[in-house]
mmCIF file of C-alpha atoms and ligand atoms in Angstrom:
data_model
loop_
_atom_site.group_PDB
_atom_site.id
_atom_site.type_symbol
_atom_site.label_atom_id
_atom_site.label_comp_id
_atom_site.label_asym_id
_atom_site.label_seq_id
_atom_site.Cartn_x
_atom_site.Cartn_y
_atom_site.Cartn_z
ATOM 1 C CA UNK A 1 -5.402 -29.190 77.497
ATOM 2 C CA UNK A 2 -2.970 -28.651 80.116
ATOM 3 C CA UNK A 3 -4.435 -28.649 83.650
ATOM 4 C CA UNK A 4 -2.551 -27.331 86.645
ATOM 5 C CA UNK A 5 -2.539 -29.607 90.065
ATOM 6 C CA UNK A 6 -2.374 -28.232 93.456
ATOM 7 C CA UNK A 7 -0.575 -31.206 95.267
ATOM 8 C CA UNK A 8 2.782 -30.892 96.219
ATOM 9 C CA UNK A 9 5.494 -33.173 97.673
ATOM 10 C CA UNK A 10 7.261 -32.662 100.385
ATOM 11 C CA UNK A 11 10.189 -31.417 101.120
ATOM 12 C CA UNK A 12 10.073 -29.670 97.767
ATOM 13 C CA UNK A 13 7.564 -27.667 96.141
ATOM 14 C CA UNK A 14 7.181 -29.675 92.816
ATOM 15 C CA UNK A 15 4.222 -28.952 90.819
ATOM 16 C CA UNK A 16 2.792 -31.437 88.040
ATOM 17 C CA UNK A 17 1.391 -30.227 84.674
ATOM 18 C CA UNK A 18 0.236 -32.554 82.797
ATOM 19 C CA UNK A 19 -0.196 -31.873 79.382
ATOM 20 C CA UNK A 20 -2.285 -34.437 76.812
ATOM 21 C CA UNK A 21 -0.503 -33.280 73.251
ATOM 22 C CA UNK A 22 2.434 -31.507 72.100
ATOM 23 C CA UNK A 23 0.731 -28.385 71.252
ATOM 24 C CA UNK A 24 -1.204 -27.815 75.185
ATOM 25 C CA UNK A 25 2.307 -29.122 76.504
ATOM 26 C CA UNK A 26 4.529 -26.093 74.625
ATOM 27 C CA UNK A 27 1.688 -23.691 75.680
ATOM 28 C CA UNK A 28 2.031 -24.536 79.184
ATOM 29 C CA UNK A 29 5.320 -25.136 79.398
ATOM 30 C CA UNK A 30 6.152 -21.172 77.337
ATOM 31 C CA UNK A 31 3.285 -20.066 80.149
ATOM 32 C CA UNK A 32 5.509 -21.313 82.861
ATOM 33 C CA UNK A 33 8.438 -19.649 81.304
ATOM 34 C CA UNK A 34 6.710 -16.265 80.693
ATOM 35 C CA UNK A 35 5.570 -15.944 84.502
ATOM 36 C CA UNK A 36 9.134 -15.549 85.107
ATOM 37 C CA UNK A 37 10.033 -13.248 82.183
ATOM 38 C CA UNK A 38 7.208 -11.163 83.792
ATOM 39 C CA UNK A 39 8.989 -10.939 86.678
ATOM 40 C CA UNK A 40 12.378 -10.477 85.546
ATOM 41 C CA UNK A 41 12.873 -9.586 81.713
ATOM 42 C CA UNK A 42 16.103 -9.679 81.781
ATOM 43 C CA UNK A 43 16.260 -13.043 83.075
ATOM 44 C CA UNK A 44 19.658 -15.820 83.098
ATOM 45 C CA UNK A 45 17.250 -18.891 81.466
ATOM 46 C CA UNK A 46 18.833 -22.190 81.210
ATOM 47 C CA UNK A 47 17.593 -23.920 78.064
ATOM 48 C CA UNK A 48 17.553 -27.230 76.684
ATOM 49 C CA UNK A 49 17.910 -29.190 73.401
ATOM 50 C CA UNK A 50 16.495 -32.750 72.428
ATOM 51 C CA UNK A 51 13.114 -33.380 71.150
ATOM 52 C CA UNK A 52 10.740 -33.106 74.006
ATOM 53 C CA UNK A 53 11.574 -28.982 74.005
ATOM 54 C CA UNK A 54 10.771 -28.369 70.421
ATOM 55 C CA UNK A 55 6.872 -27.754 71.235
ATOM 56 C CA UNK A 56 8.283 -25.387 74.063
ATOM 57 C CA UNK A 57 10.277 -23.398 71.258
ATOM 58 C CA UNK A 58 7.087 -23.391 68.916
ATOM 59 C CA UNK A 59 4.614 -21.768 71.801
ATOM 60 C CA UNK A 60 7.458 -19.537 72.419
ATOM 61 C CA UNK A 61 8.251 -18.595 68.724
ATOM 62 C CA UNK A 62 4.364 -17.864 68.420
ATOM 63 C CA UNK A 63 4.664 -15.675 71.869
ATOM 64 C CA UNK A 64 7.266 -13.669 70.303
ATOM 65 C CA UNK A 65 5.314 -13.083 66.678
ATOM 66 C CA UNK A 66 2.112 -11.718 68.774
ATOM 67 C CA UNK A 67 4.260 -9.292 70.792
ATOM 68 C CA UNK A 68 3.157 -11.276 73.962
ATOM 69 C CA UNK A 69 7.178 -11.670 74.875
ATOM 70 C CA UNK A 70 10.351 -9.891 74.909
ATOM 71 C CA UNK A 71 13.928 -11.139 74.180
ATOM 72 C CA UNK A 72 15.747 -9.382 77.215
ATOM 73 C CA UNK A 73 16.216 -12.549 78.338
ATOM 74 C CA UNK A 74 19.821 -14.301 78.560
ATOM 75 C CA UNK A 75 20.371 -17.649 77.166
ATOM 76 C CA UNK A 76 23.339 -19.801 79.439
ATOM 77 C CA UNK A 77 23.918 -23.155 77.762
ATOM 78 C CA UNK A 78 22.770 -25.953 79.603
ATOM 79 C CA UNK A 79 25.544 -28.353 77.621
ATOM 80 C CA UNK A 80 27.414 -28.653 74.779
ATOM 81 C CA UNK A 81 29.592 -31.225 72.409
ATOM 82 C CA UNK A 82 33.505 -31.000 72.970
ATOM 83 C CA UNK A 83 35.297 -30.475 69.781
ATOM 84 C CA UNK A 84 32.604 -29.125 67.397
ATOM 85 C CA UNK A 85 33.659 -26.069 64.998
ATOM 86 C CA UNK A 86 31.467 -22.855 65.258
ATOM 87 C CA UNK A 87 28.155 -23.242 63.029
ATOM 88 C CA UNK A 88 28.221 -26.888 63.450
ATOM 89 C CA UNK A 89 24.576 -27.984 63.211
ATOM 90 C CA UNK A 90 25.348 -30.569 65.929
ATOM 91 C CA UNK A 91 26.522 -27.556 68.343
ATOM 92 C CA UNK A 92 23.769 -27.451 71.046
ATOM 93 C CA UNK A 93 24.014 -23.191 70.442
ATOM 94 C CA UNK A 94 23.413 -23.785 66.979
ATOM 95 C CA UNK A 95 20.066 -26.036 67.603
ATOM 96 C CA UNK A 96 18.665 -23.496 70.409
ATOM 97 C CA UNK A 97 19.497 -21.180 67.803
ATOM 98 C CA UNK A 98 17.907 -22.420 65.221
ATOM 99 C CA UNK A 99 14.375 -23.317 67.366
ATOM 100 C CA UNK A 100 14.499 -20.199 69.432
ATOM 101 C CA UNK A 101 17.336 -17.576 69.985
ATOM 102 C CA UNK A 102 17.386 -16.376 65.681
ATOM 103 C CA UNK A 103 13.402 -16.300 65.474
ATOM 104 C CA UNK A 104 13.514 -13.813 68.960
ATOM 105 C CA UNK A 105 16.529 -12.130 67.543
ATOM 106 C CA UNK A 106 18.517 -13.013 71.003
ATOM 107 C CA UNK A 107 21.207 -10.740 70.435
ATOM 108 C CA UNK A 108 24.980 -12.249 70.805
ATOM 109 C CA UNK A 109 25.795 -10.680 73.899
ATOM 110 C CA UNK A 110 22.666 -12.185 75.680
ATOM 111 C CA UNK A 111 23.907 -16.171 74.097
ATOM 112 C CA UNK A 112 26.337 -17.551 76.929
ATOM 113 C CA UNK A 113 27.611 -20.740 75.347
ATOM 114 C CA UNK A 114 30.344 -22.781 75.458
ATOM 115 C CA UNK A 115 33.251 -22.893 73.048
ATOM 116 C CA UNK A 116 32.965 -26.357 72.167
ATOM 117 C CA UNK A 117 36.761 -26.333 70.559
ATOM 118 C CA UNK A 118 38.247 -24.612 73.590
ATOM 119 C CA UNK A 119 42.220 -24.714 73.416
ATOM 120 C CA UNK A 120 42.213 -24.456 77.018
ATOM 121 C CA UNK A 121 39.439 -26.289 78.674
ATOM 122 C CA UNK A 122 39.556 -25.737 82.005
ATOM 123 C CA UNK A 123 39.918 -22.162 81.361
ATOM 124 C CA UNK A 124 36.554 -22.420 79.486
ATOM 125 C CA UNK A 125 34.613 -24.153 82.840
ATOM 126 C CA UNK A 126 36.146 -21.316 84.931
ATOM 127 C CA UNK A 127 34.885 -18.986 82.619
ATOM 128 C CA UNK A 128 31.081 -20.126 82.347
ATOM 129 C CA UNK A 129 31.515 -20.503 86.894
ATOM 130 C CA UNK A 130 32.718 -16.876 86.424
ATOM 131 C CA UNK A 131 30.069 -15.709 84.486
ATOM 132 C CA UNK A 132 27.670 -17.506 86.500
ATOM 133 C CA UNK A 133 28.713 -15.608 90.065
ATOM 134 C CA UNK A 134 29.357 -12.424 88.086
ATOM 135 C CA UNK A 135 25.615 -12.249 87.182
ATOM 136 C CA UNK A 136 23.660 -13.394 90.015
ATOM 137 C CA UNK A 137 22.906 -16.915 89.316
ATOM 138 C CA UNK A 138 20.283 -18.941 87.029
ATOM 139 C CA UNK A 139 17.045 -17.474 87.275
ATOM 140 C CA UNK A 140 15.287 -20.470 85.317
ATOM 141 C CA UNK A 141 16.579 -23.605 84.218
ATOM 142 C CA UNK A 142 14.785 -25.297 81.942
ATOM 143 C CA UNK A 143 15.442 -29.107 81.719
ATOM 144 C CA UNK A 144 14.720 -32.575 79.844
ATOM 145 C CA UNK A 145 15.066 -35.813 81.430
ATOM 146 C CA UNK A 146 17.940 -38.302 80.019
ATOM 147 C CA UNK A 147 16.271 -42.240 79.473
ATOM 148 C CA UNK A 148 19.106 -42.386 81.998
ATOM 149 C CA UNK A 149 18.106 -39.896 84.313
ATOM 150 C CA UNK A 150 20.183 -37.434 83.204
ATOM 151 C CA UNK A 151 19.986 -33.713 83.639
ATOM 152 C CA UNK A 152 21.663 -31.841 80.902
ATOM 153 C CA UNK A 153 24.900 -34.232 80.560
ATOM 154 C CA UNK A 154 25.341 -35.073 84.264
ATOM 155 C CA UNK A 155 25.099 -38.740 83.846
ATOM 156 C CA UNK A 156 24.606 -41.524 86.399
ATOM 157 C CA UNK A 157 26.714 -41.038 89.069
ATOM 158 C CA UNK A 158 27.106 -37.438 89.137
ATOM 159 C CA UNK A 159 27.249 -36.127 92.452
ATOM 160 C CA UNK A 160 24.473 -33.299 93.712
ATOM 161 C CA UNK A 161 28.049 -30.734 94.746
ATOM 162 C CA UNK A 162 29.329 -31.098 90.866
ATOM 163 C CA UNK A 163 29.947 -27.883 89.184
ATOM 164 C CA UNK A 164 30.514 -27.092 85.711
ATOM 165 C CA UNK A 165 32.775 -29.176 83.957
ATOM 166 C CA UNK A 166 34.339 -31.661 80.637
ATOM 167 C CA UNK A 167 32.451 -34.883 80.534
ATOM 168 C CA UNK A 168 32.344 -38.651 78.989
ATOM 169 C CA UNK A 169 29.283 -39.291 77.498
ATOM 170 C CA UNK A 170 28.037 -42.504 78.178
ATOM 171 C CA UNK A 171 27.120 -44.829 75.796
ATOM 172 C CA UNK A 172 23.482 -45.051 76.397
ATOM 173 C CA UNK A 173 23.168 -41.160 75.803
ATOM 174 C CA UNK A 174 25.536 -41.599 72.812
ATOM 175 C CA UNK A 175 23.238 -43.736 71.627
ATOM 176 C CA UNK A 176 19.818 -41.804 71.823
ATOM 177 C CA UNK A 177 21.823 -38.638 70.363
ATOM 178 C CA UNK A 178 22.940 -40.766 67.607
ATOM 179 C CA UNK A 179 19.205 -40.431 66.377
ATOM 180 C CA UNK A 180 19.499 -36.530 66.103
ATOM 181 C CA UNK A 181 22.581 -36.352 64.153
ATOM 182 C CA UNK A 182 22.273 -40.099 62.037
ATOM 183 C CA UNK A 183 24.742 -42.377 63.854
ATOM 184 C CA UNK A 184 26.795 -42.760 66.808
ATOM 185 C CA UNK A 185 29.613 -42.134 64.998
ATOM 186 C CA UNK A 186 28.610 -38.308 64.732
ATOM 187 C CA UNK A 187 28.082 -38.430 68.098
ATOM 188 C CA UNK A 188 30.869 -36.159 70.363
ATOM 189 C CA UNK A 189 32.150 -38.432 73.172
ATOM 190 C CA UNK A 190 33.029 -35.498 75.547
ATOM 191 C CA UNK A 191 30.607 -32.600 76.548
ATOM 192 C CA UNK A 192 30.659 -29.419 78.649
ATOM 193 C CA UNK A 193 27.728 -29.783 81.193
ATOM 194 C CA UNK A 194 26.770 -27.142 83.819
ATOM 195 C CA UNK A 195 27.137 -29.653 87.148
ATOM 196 C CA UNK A 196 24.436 -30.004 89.602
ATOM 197 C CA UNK A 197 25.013 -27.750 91.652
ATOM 198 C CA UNK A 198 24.586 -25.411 89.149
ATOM 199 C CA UNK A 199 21.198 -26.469 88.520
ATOM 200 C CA UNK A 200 20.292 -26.551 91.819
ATOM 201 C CA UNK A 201 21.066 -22.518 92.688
ATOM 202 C CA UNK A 202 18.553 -22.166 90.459
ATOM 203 C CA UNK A 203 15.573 -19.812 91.382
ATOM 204 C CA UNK A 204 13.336 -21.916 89.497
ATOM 205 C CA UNK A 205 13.079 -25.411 87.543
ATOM 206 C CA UNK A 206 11.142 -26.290 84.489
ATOM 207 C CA UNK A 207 11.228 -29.995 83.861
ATOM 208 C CA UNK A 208 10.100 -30.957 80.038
ATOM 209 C CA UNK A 209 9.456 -34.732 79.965
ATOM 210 C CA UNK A 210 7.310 -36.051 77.348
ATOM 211 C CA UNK A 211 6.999 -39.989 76.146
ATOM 212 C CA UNK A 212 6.669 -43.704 77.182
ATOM 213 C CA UNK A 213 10.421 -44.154 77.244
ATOM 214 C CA UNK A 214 10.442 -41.320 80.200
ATOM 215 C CA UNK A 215 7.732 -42.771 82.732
ATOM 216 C CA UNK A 216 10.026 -45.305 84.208
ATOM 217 C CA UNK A 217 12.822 -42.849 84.901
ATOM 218 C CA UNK A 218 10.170 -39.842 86.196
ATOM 219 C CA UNK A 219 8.904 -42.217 88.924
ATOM 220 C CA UNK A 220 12.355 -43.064 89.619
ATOM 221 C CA UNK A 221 13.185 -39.353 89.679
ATOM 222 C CA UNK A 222 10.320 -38.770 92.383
ATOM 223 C CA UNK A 223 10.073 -41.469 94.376
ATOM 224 C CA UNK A 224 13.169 -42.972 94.531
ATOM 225 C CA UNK A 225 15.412 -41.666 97.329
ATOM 226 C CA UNK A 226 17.094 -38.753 95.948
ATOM 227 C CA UNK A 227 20.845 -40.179 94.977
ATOM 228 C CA UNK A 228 23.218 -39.769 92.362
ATOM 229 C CA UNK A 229 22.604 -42.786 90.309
ATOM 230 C CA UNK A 230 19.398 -41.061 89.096
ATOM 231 C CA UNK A 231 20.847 -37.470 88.903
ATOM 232 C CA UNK A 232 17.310 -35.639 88.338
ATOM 233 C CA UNK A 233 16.315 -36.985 91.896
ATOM 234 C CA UNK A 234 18.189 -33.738 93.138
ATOM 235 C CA UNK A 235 14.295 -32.345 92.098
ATOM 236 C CA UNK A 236 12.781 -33.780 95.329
ATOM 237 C CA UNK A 237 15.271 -31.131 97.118
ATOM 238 C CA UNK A 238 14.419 -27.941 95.003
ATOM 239 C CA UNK A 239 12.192 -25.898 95.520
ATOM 240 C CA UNK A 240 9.557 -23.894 93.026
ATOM 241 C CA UNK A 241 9.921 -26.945 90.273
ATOM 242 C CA UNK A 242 7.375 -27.357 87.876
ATOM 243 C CA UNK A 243 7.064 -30.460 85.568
ATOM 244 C CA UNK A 244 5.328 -30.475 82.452
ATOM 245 C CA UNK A 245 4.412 -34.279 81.780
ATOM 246 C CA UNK A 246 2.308 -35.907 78.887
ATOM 247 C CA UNK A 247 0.391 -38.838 80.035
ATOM 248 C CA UNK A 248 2.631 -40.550 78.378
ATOM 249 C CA UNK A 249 5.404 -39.805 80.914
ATOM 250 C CA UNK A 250 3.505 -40.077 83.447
ATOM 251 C CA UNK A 251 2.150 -43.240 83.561
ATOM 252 C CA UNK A 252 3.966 -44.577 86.713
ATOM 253 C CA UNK A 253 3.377 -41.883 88.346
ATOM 254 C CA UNK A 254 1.015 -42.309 91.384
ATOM 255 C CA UNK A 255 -1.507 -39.888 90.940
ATOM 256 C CA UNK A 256 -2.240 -40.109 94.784
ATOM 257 C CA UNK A 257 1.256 -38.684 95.677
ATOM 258 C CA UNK A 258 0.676 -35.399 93.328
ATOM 259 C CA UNK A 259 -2.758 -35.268 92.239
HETATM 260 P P1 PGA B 1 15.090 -35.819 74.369
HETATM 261 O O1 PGA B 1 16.419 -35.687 75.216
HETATM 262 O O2 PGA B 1 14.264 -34.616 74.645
HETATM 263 O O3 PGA B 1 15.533 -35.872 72.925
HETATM 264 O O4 PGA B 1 14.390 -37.072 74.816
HETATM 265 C C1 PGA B 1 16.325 -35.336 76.573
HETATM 266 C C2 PGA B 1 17.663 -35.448 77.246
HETATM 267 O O5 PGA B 1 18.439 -36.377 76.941
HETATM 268 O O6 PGA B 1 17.953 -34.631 78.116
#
């Protein structure tokens, strides 16, 4: 069962959720997501790919079947490969697709993604930082946590002003995204990332981390000083961040400093 924890840190608002198995930690992390949707239907969501979301996507997927949510919302693309055709099953649109956006029947006009084969790529960052202003913002961004301390692909040493932009993957993420596609060598080298900045006009923050091989890089993220070498330490500065953890994740986590 998930369990909700009323300690905060200062100066941000984060709230812990831990969540003992996958199941408890998609149904609290969709619960989190449907408070806003309450709020604001019609909502600009973030969304993520990677393995720790895909019990997120099942809570949601079962939401949607019992009528309990709506598909108003609008899906921006947190990142995506460079140089990928349309319909590639690598394409991070395809696999948010795939878990989420085809079983809600997300219409087209409400997926926001980026072309990953843009002729013109700077034209294709100024056109997601257009959409972005033209809209009002992100409403939710919903995030997983890089071994690295990643936030979608802003990698070590991304500063907390970046914007949206072309990327070089490094090779440590190469390497744990070789495992979703079979090899490094099917790995993209270059991504489109919304920057940090980005993520940080964000109304609200939903941080998915789930697994041993996260709890050294969650205590780094909140409790080291906030700096670019860990680039989810921007958290400590948001406010209304919630984390959904599995004890897993959070074993290095002080449970005096949020419990
Ligand atoms: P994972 O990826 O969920 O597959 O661990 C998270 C990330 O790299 O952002």
């Amino acid at each position: 069962m998930a369990r909700e924890t009323g300690k905060t840190m200062t100066p941000s608002t984060i709230r812990i959720i831990p969540a003992t198995d996958a199941a408890s930690f998609g149904t609290a992390a969709a619960a989190c997501f449907n408070a806003i949707l309450r709020n604001k239907p019609d909502a600009v969501a973030v969304l993520p790919t990677g393995i720790t979301p895909l019990p997120f996507y099942a809570a949601l997927r079962d939401n949607f079947a019992a009528g309990q949510i709506g598909n108003q919302f609008t899906y921006l693309a947190l990142d995506e490969y460079c140089g990928l055709p349309d319909g590639d099953e690598r394409r991070f649109a395809s696999w948010v697709g795939r878990e989420l956006l085809d079983p809600l029947h997300i219409p087209a006009w409400q997926r926001v993604t980026f072309n990953s084969r843009a002729s013109d790529p700077a034209a294709e960052v100024n056109r997601i930082e257009t959409w972005l202003i033209t809209h009002g913002g992100i409403d939710v961004a919903v995030i997983g946590l890089g071994g690295n301390g990643h936030v979608g692909f802003n990698e070590p040493g991304s500063a907390f002003d970046t914007r949206t932009r072309i990327v070089t993957l490094t090779a440590a993420t190469i390497a744990s995204n070789a495992e979703y596609w079979g090899g490094t060598s099917r790995v993209p080298t270059q991504a489109f990332t919304l920057g940090i900045a980005n993520l940080r006009a964000a109304r609200h923050t939903i941080l998915l981390v789930r697994g041993a091989a996260k709890a050294a890089i969650l205590r780094r993220t909140l409790t080291e000083p906030p700096n670019p070498a860990v680039p989810a330490s921007y958290l400590q500065h948001q406010n209304n961040v919630t984390i959904i953890a599995d004890p897993a994740a959070l074993a290095e986590i002080d449970p005096a400093l949020f419990f």
